[in-house]
Amino acid sequence: MRSRRKFLQSLSIPMMAAPFAATASQELENFKLANTPVEESKTADGPILRVALMGLGGYCDRVAKAIQACPRVKITGLISGTPTKLAAWGAKYQVPESSRYSYETVDQIKANQEIDAVYITTPNALHKDNVIQIARAGKHVIVEKPMALNAKEGKEMVDYCKKAGVQLVVGYRMHLEPKTLEVVRKRREGEFGQILFFQGLSGFVIGDPKQWRLNKALAGGGSMMDIGIYSVNGARYMIGEEPIWVTAQETKTDFNKFKEGVDETIQFQMGFPSGAIASCLSTYALNNLDRFFLDGTKGFAELKPATGYGPIMARTHQGEIEFPHVNHQTVQMDEMAKFILDGKQPIIPMNGEEGLQDLRIVDAIYKAVKTGKKVTI
Ligand code: NAD
């Protein structure tokens, strides 16, 4: 069996070998390169990514715990508007007071030599300003999905980070999940033949009606921004193409919980240049919805669950894909150290452009809902 280190090394590829818009044959070469076993190093894998966490909420807690198992990542800073949280997290993760910031003092992070990057896990509406503020301070940025509220914001963030000379990485943890990558490898090698169809089901029943996810100003929408985006993104990496049109329909059963601009359920369809079609469901009103299905002329793949914290289950027409479960956030953070510090790139992109492309599609989906028309991308 391959060692954990060799396995993790295979999840990313040298930067020069993987331009963002790779052709199919380039993609395949890159994949082979990425899966070439690498000699286990006797010394440390490389430098440590020293990361500050911004927005100390539920997901950040998961990431912070996962980082404890990362050989190449260390928490060296904290940013929060709540002093008690800064004190408690500071004590728990041994972050000195001098590296704890409020949103008012965060600009001072520029002078902190112990911080390489900031991981932003605030509500969606804050991402744009947070990213720009951190980039201005000269630190690399990791931002959670959705990277912004719309493509206009996303583009601003990409441009700003480019100008500031810092990297912008989006927390697309599924891009590093082993069974997902195996399905993508099989598709790239033609094992499913010509891809004709993808189905993405993404949903759960949302609880507390007062939470920010149900507040348009903070979430930017409803289920589509939060969970439907997994089907948008998944359709792209499963099919391996960019959609050229979308159609979409919204249904709402609870007008109190899901106010104007907060979508409860959206069904959407996407068309791809090869003729492949995707049919997807995004909802905050149904449980048991976490499934990707890919169908081609020679075979199929199913991921179910497809995007939860795992274990992810995968099968194809050839049988089960059996890889050991890995903690998604631990793998993600260790790999991000390689992207940011070693110049490697993931097999499926995780940069700002990737996040921006999802937002272009989400914008088109909302437009299609509003107009009832097919929207060209
Ligand atoms: P959360 O509510 O648990 O945490 C949000 C944090 O932001 C809190 O600590 C809150 O205090 C802070 N905050 C700062 N300014 C705020 C404001 N004006 N209003 C409200 N809160 C404010 O939310 P979460 O579940 O941790 O989600 C945070 C981000 O992470 C979202 O963008 C979400 O989409 C993303 N997320 C990603 C995954 C994943 O698997 N990749 C999972 C969950 C959440």
Short mmCIF file of C-alpha atoms and ligand atoms in Angstrom, two decimals:
data_model
loop_
_atom_site.label_atom_id
_atom_site.label_comp_id
_atom_site.label_asym_id
_atom_site.label_seq_id
_atom_site.Cartn_x
_atom_site.Cartn_y
_atom_site.Cartn_z
CA MET A 1 0.00 0.00 0.00
CA ARG A 2 1.22 3.51 -0.76
CA SER A 3 2.39 5.56 2.20
CA ARG A 4 0.30 8.52 3.30
CA ARG A 5 3.06 10.88 2.22
CA LYS A 6 3.33 9.38 -1.27
CA PHE A 7 -0.42 9.46 -1.60
CA LEU A 8 -0.59 13.11 -0.58
CA GLN A 9 2.26 13.95 -2.94
CA SER A 10 0.17 12.54 -5.77
CA LEU A 11 -2.65 14.97 -5.15
CA SER A 12 -0.89 17.94 -6.66
CA ILE A 13 1.32 18.60 -9.64
CA PRO A 14 4.18 20.95 -10.47
CA MET A 15 2.89 24.42 -11.30
CA MET A 16 4.53 24.67 -14.71
CA ALA A 17 2.93 21.42 -15.83
CA ALA A 18 -0.65 22.51 -15.19
CA PRO A 19 -1.81 25.75 -16.73
CA PHE A 20 -5.37 26.72 -15.78
CA ALA A 21 -6.85 25.96 -19.20
CA ALA A 22 -5.17 22.66 -19.99
CA THR A 23 -6.22 20.69 -23.06
CA ALA A 24 -7.56 17.15 -22.61
CA SER A 25 -4.25 15.53 -23.58
CA GLN A 26 -2.30 17.95 -21.39
CA GLU A 27 -4.69 17.13 -18.55
CA LEU A 28 -3.98 13.45 -18.99
CA GLU A 29 -0.22 13.98 -19.03
CA ASN A 30 -0.47 16.11 -15.93
CA PHE A 31 -2.49 13.43 -14.22
CA LYS A 32 0.05 10.73 -15.05
CA LEU A 33 2.82 13.00 -13.80
CA ALA A 34 0.90 13.68 -10.62
CA ASN A 35 0.42 9.98 -9.97
CA THR A 36 4.04 9.03 -10.51
CA PRO A 37 5.28 7.76 -7.13
CA VAL A 38 7.70 10.20 -5.53
CA GLU A 39 10.60 9.00 -3.40
CA GLU A 40 9.83 9.46 0.26
CA SER A 41 11.95 12.25 1.67
CA LYS A 42 13.81 11.53 4.89
CA THR A 43 13.75 15.19 5.82
CA ALA A 44 10.73 17.44 6.27
CA ASP A 45 8.48 17.76 3.21
CA GLY A 46 9.15 21.47 3.00
CA PRO A 47 8.53 24.78 4.74
CA ILE A 48 5.60 25.28 7.10
CA LEU A 49 2.65 27.38 5.96
CA ARG A 50 1.98 29.77 8.82
CA VAL A 51 -1.68 30.62 8.65
CA ALA A 52 -3.97 33.07 10.43
CA LEU A 53 -7.64 32.12 10.76
CA MET A 54 -10.27 34.82 10.16
CA GLY A 55 -13.89 34.39 11.36
CA LEU A 56 -13.73 31.87 14.18
CA GLY A 57 -17.04 30.06 13.55
CA GLY A 58 -18.23 26.52 12.94
CA TYR A 59 -16.26 25.66 9.82
CA CYS A 60 -13.15 27.41 11.08
CA ASP A 61 -13.26 25.21 14.17
CA ARG A 62 -13.23 22.13 11.93
CA VAL A 63 -10.31 23.50 9.93
CA ALA A 64 -8.35 24.46 13.07
CA LYS A 65 -8.72 20.96 14.51
CA ALA A 66 -7.73 19.37 11.19
CA ILE A 67 -4.60 21.54 10.99
CA GLN A 68 -3.33 19.85 14.16
CA ALA A 69 -2.62 16.76 12.03
CA CYS A 70 -0.91 18.72 9.23
CA PRO A 71 2.86 18.31 9.06
CA ARG A 72 3.19 21.46 6.97
CA VAL A 73 0.67 23.91 8.47
CA LYS A 74 0.68 25.86 11.71
CA ILE A 75 -1.86 28.34 13.10
CA THR A 76 0.12 31.49 13.86
CA GLY A 77 -2.59 34.17 13.86
CA LEU A 78 -6.25 34.75 14.68
CA ILE A 79 -8.73 37.41 13.54
CA SER A 80 -12.13 37.85 15.16
CA GLY A 81 -14.53 40.54 16.28
CA THR A 82 -15.10 38.72 19.58
CA PRO A 83 -12.34 39.25 22.19
CA THR A 84 -13.40 36.18 24.22
CA LYS A 85 -13.01 33.99 21.14
CA LEU A 86 -9.57 35.42 20.44
CA ALA A 87 -8.53 34.64 24.02
CA ALA A 88 -9.96 31.09 24.02
CA TRP A 89 -8.63 30.14 20.57
CA GLY A 90 -5.32 31.85 21.34
CA ALA A 91 -4.88 29.73 24.43
CA LYS A 92 -5.99 26.54 22.68
CA TYR A 93 -3.69 26.93 19.66
CA GLN A 94 -0.82 28.79 21.38
CA VAL A 95 -1.21 31.96 19.35
CA PRO A 96 0.39 34.86 21.24
CA GLU A 97 -1.61 38.02 21.92
CA SER A 98 0.64 39.92 19.51
CA SER A 99 -0.76 37.78 16.65
CA ARG A 100 -4.43 38.14 17.59
CA TYR A 101 -6.37 40.80 15.65
CA SER A 102 -9.82 42.34 15.51
CA TYR A 103 -11.36 43.41 12.18
CA GLU A 104 -10.29 46.96 13.09
CA THR A 105 -6.62 46.08 13.72
CA VAL A 106 -6.17 43.43 11.03
CA ASP A 107 -4.27 45.78 8.70
CA GLN A 108 -1.38 45.48 11.17
CA ILE A 109 -0.97 41.87 10.04
CA LYS A 110 1.24 43.28 7.28
CA ALA A 111 4.09 43.70 9.77
CA ASN A 112 3.70 40.20 11.23
CA GLN A 113 6.57 38.08 9.91
CA GLU A 114 5.05 34.93 11.45
CA ILE A 115 2.06 34.86 9.08
CA ASP A 116 2.22 33.74 5.43
CA ALA A 117 -1.48 33.40 4.63
CA VAL A 118 -4.94 34.09 6.02
CA TYR A 119 -7.85 31.61 5.80
CA ILE A 120 -11.15 33.50 5.54
CA THR A 121 -14.24 31.67 6.88
CA THR A 122 -16.60 34.59 7.44
CA PRO A 123 -20.13 34.76 5.95
CA ASN A 124 -20.19 35.03 2.14
CA ALA A 125 -20.93 38.75 1.92
CA LEU A 126 -17.75 39.61 3.79
CA HIS A 127 -15.39 37.58 1.60
CA LYS A 128 -14.67 40.29 -0.96
CA ASP A 129 -13.67 42.99 1.51
CA ASN A 130 -11.83 40.50 3.70
CA VAL A 131 -9.81 39.16 0.75
CA ILE A 132 -8.90 42.63 -0.48
CA GLN A 133 -7.89 43.73 3.01
CA ILE A 134 -5.61 40.71 3.46
CA ALA A 135 -4.12 41.01 -0.05
CA ARG A 136 -3.42 44.68 0.66
CA ALA A 137 -1.45 43.55 3.70
CA GLY A 138 0.66 41.38 1.40
CA LYS A 139 -0.47 37.98 2.70
CA HIS A 140 -1.68 35.05 0.59
CA VAL A 141 -5.39 34.38 0.87
CA ILE A 142 -7.45 31.23 1.24
CA VAL A 143 -11.17 31.98 1.06
CA GLU A 144 -14.15 29.72 1.58
CA LYS A 145 -16.75 28.96 -1.06
CA PRO A 146 -18.61 30.77 -2.46
CA MET A 147 -15.64 33.08 -2.96
CA ALA A 148 -17.99 36.09 -3.28
CA LEU A 149 -21.61 37.05 -3.89
CA ASN A 150 -21.33 37.30 -7.67
CA ALA A 151 -18.89 37.22 -10.57
CA LYS A 152 -18.32 40.99 -10.49
CA GLU A 153 -17.00 40.75 -6.94
CA GLY A 154 -15.04 37.61 -7.76
CA LYS A 155 -13.31 39.30 -10.67
CA GLU A 156 -12.37 42.26 -8.49
CA MET A 157 -10.82 39.88 -5.97
CA VAL A 158 -8.86 37.95 -8.61
CA ASP A 159 -7.56 41.18 -10.15
CA TYR A 160 -6.67 42.70 -6.79
CA CYS A 161 -4.72 39.64 -5.61
CA LYS A 162 -2.88 39.46 -8.93
CA LYS A 163 -1.85 43.11 -8.63
CA ALA A 164 -0.86 42.67 -5.01
CA GLY A 165 1.28 39.67 -5.96
CA VAL A 166 -0.42 37.29 -3.54
CA GLN A 167 -2.04 33.93 -4.22
CA LEU A 168 -5.79 33.50 -3.96
CA VAL A 169 -6.94 29.95 -3.21
CA VAL A 170 -10.56 28.79 -2.73
CA GLY A 171 -11.43 26.12 -0.15
CA TYR A 172 -12.66 23.55 -2.68
CA ARG A 173 -11.79 20.56 -0.53
CA MET A 174 -13.45 18.03 -2.89
CA HIS A 175 -10.74 18.82 -5.47
CA LEU A 176 -8.34 16.88 -3.26
CA GLU A 177 -10.62 14.01 -2.25
CA PRO A 178 -9.08 10.70 -3.41
CA LYS A 179 -12.19 8.91 -4.74
CA THR A 180 -13.32 12.05 -6.55
CA LEU A 181 -9.88 12.31 -8.14
CA GLU A 182 -10.02 8.66 -9.16
CA VAL A 183 -13.33 9.23 -10.97
CA VAL A 184 -11.85 12.28 -12.66
CA ARG A 185 -8.79 10.24 -13.69
CA LYS A 186 -11.01 7.52 -15.17
CA ARG A 187 -13.04 10.08 -17.08
CA ARG A 188 -9.90 11.75 -18.42
CA GLU A 189 -8.55 8.38 -19.55
CA GLY A 190 -11.78 7.70 -21.43
CA GLU A 191 -13.06 4.85 -19.26
CA PHE A 192 -16.62 6.16 -19.41
CA GLY A 193 -16.45 6.91 -23.14
CA GLN A 194 -18.07 10.11 -24.34
CA ILE A 195 -19.77 11.86 -21.45
CA LEU A 196 -23.46 12.44 -22.11
CA PHE A 197 -25.04 13.25 -18.75
CA PHE A 198 -24.35 14.43 -15.22
CA GLN A 199 -26.76 14.62 -12.33
CA GLY A 200 -25.91 16.66 -9.21
CA LEU A 201 -28.13 16.57 -6.14
CA SER A 202 -27.13 18.96 -3.36
CA GLY A 203 -29.34 19.71 -0.41
CA PHE A 204 -30.26 19.50 3.25
CA VAL A 205 -33.02 20.81 5.49
CA ILE A 206 -31.75 24.06 6.98
CA GLY A 207 -32.53 24.76 10.65
CA ASP A 208 -32.53 28.07 12.55
CA PRO A 209 -34.44 30.63 10.45
CA LYS A 210 -32.36 33.45 12.01
CA GLN A 211 -28.95 32.23 10.79
CA TRP A 212 -26.91 34.29 8.30
CA ARG A 213 -27.36 31.62 5.59
CA LEU A 214 -31.02 32.72 5.36
CA ASN A 215 -30.17 36.42 5.27
CA LYS A 216 -29.77 37.63 1.69
CA ALA A 217 -27.49 40.49 2.68
CA LEU A 218 -24.98 38.10 4.28
CA ALA A 219 -25.46 34.96 2.17
CA GLY A 220 -26.09 36.52 -1.24
CA GLY A 221 -28.96 34.12 -1.91
CA GLY A 222 -30.09 30.83 -0.45
CA SER A 223 -29.33 27.16 -1.04
CA MET A 224 -27.63 27.86 -4.38
CA MET A 225 -24.88 29.98 -2.80
CA ASP A 226 -24.26 27.48 -0.02
CA ILE A 227 -24.88 23.94 -1.23
CA GLY A 228 -26.03 24.15 -4.87
CA ILE A 229 -22.61 25.50 -5.75
CA TYR A 230 -21.24 21.98 -5.11
CA SER A 231 -23.32 20.68 -8.04
CA VAL A 232 -22.23 23.61 -10.21
CA ASN A 233 -18.58 22.98 -9.42
CA GLY A 234 -18.98 19.18 -9.50
CA ALA A 235 -20.57 19.21 -12.95
CA ARG A 236 -17.50 21.03 -14.24
CA TYR A 237 -14.87 18.68 -12.81
CA MET A 238 -16.88 15.52 -13.42
CA ILE A 239 -17.67 16.35 -17.08
CA GLY A 240 -14.38 18.21 -17.64
CA GLU A 241 -15.90 21.04 -19.66
CA GLU A 242 -17.30 24.51 -19.06
CA PRO A 243 -21.06 25.01 -19.53
CA ILE A 244 -22.23 27.23 -22.37
CA TRP A 245 -25.85 27.67 -21.30
CA VAL A 246 -28.12 27.23 -18.29
CA THR A 247 -31.85 26.99 -17.66
CA ALA A 248 -33.30 27.08 -14.14
CA GLN A 249 -36.58 26.90 -12.21
CA GLU A 250 -37.25 27.90 -8.59
CA THR A 251 -39.84 26.48 -6.22
CA LYS A 252 -40.63 27.77 -2.73
CA THR A 253 -42.87 26.18 -0.10
CA ASP A 254 -42.00 28.30 2.97
CA PHE A 255 -42.22 32.03 2.26
CA ASN A 256 -41.50 33.00 5.87
CA LYS A 257 -38.25 31.12 6.20
CA PHE A 258 -37.09 31.81 2.64
CA LYS A 259 -37.64 35.51 2.09
CA GLU A 260 -37.30 37.44 -1.16
CA GLY A 261 -33.94 36.65 -2.75
CA VAL A 262 -33.29 33.60 -0.56
CA ASP A 263 -33.85 30.53 -2.70
CA GLU A 264 -35.23 27.39 -1.09
CA THR A 265 -35.06 25.04 -4.10
CA ILE A 266 -33.68 25.57 -7.59
CA GLN A 267 -33.53 22.95 -10.32
CA PHE A 268 -31.08 23.85 -13.04
CA GLN A 269 -29.75 22.40 -16.25
CA MET A 270 -26.46 23.10 -18.01
CA GLY A 271 -25.34 22.41 -21.54
CA PHE A 272 -21.70 21.72 -22.46
CA PRO A 273 -19.83 22.17 -25.75
CA SER A 274 -19.60 18.40 -26.42
CA GLY A 275 -23.38 18.10 -26.12
CA ALA A 276 -23.29 16.71 -22.56
CA ILE A 277 -26.14 17.86 -20.32
CA ALA A 278 -26.22 18.36 -16.54
CA SER A 279 -29.41 18.23 -14.50
CA CYS A 280 -29.04 19.49 -10.92
CA LEU A 281 -31.02 20.21 -7.78
CA SER A 282 -30.07 22.68 -5.05
CA THR A 283 -32.27 22.79 -1.95
CA TYR A 284 -32.58 23.77 1.69
CA ALA A 285 -35.81 21.75 1.99
CA LEU A 286 -34.81 18.10 1.50
CA ASN A 287 -32.37 15.77 3.21
CA ASN A 288 -30.51 12.79 1.71
CA LEU A 289 -29.39 14.79 -1.30
CA ASP A 290 -25.66 14.50 -1.87
CA ARG A 291 -25.11 12.57 -5.10
CA PHE A 292 -23.16 12.98 -8.32
CA PHE A 293 -23.85 10.66 -11.26
CA LEU A 294 -21.87 10.68 -14.48
CA ASP A 295 -22.97 8.72 -17.52
CA GLY A 296 -21.02 8.06 -20.71
CA THR A 297 -21.18 5.82 -23.78
CA LYS A 298 -18.94 3.19 -22.12
CA GLY A 299 -19.82 3.38 -18.45
CA PHE A 300 -20.85 5.41 -15.41
CA ALA A 301 -19.62 6.75 -12.07
CA GLU A 302 -21.57 7.53 -8.94
CA LEU A 303 -20.37 9.47 -5.89
CA LYS A 304 -22.81 9.16 -2.99
CA PRO A 305 -22.23 10.93 -0.71
CA ALA A 306 -20.36 13.19 -3.08
CA THR A 307 -19.43 16.29 -1.08
CA GLY A 308 -20.02 15.67 2.65
CA TYR A 309 -17.13 15.44 5.07
CA GLY A 310 -16.88 11.75 4.28
CA PRO A 311 -16.32 8.99 3.89
CA ILE A 312 -17.20 9.64 0.25
CA MET A 313 -18.52 6.52 -1.47
CA ALA A 314 -17.74 5.92 -5.12
CA ARG A 315 -18.57 3.25 -7.67
CA THR A 316 -18.37 2.86 -11.40
CA HIS A 317 -19.63 0.29 -13.91
CA GLN A 318 -16.46 -1.63 -12.92
CA GLY A 319 -17.31 -1.74 -9.20
CA GLU A 320 -16.55 0.08 -5.94
CA ILE A 321 -13.61 2.47 -5.66
CA GLU A 322 -12.01 1.60 -2.36
CA PHE A 323 -9.53 4.16 -1.08
CA PRO A 324 -8.93 4.92 2.60
CA HIS A 325 -10.87 7.86 4.01
CA VAL A 326 -8.77 10.94 4.67
CA ASN A 327 -9.75 13.98 6.71
CA HIS A 328 -10.66 16.46 3.98
CA GLN A 329 -9.51 19.56 5.81
CA THR A 330 -6.17 18.03 6.87
CA VAL A 331 -5.39 17.00 3.28
CA GLN A 332 -6.59 20.36 1.99
CA MET A 333 -4.41 22.41 4.30
CA ASP A 334 -1.28 20.33 3.74
CA GLU A 335 -1.80 20.53 0.00
CA MET A 336 -2.39 24.26 0.21
CA ALA A 337 1.02 24.62 1.84
CA LYS A 338 2.44 23.06 -1.33
CA PHE A 339 0.44 25.31 -3.66
CA ILE A 340 1.35 28.48 -1.79
CA LEU A 341 4.92 27.73 -0.78
CA ASP A 342 6.22 25.16 -3.29
CA GLY A 343 4.51 26.45 -6.46
CA LYS A 344 2.55 23.26 -7.07
CA GLN A 345 -0.99 23.26 -8.45
CA PRO A 346 -3.85 20.90 -7.75
CA ILE A 347 -5.09 18.51 -10.45
CA ILE A 348 -8.45 20.32 -10.42
CA PRO A 349 -7.76 24.07 -10.06
CA MET A 350 -8.46 25.75 -6.73
CA ASN A 351 -7.46 29.30 -7.63
CA GLY A 352 -9.51 32.48 -7.78
CA GLU A 353 -10.34 31.89 -11.46
CA GLU A 354 -11.95 28.60 -10.52
CA GLY A 355 -14.11 30.28 -7.87
CA LEU A 356 -14.96 33.07 -10.30
CA GLN A 357 -16.13 30.60 -12.97
CA ASP A 358 -18.60 29.06 -10.49
CA LEU A 359 -19.95 32.52 -9.73
CA ARG A 360 -20.44 33.29 -13.43
CA ILE A 361 -22.59 30.16 -13.63
CA VAL A 362 -24.49 30.97 -10.42
CA ASP A 363 -25.19 34.47 -11.78
CA ALA A 364 -26.54 32.86 -14.97
CA ILE A 365 -28.71 30.44 -12.95
CA TYR A 366 -30.28 33.31 -10.98
CA LYS A 367 -30.84 35.20 -14.24
CA ALA A 368 -32.49 32.13 -15.79
CA VAL A 369 -34.78 31.79 -12.75
CA LYS A 370 -35.78 35.44 -13.03
CA THR A 371 -36.33 35.54 -16.78
CA GLY A 372 -37.53 31.98 -17.34
CA LYS A 373 -35.19 31.93 -20.34
CA LYS A 374 -32.15 29.95 -21.37
CA VAL A 375 -29.06 32.01 -20.47
CA THR A 376 -25.88 31.76 -22.50
CA ILE A 377 -22.62 31.86 -20.60
P1 NAD B 1 -20.48 30.33 11.05
O1 NAD B 1 -21.68 31.18 11.25
O2 NAD B 1 -20.35 29.12 11.91
O3 NAD B 1 -19.16 31.19 11.21
C1 NAD B 1 -19.01 32.49 10.67
C2 NAD B 1 -18.06 33.28 11.52
O4 NAD B 1 -17.95 34.60 10.98
C3 NAD B 1 -18.51 33.44 12.98
O5 NAD B 1 -17.44 33.22 13.84
C4 NAD B 1 -18.98 34.88 13.06
O6 NAD B 1 -18.79 35.42 14.36
C5 NAD B 1 -18.06 35.54 12.05
N1 NAD B 1 -18.57 36.82 11.55
C6 NAD B 1 -17.81 37.89 11.28
N2 NAD B 1 -18.56 38.91 10.86
C7 NAD B 1 -19.83 38.50 10.87
C8 NAD B 1 -21.07 39.12 10.54
N3 NAD B 1 -21.13 40.39 10.10
N4 NAD B 1 -22.19 38.38 10.64
C9 NAD B 1 -22.16 37.11 11.05
N5 NAD B 1 -21.00 36.47 11.38
C10 NAD B 1 -19.85 37.16 11.30
O7 NAD B 1 -20.47 29.91 9.51
P2 NAD B 1 -19.64 28.74 8.85
O8 NAD B 1 -20.50 27.54 8.71
O9 NAD B 1 -18.35 28.58 9.55
O10 NAD B 1 -19.41 29.30 7.36
C11 NAD B 1 -18.43 30.28 7.10
C12 NAD B 1 -17.97 30.18 5.64
O11 NAD B 1 -17.43 28.91 5.41
C13 NAD B 1 -19.10 30.36 4.61
O12 NAD B 1 -18.63 31.07 3.51
C14 NAD B 1 -19.46 28.94 4.22
O13 NAD B 1 -19.97 28.81 2.91
C15 NAD B 1 -18.10 28.25 4.34
N6 NAD B 1 -18.22 26.82 4.65
C16 NAD B 1 -17.52 25.94 3.89
C17 NAD B 1 -17.61 24.58 4.16
C18 NAD B 1 -16.83 23.60 3.33
O14 NAD B 1 -17.02 22.40 3.48
N7 NAD B 1 -15.92 24.05 2.49
C19 NAD B 1 -18.40 24.13 5.20
C20 NAD B 1 -19.08 25.06 5.98
C21 NAD B 1 -18.98 26.41 5.70
#
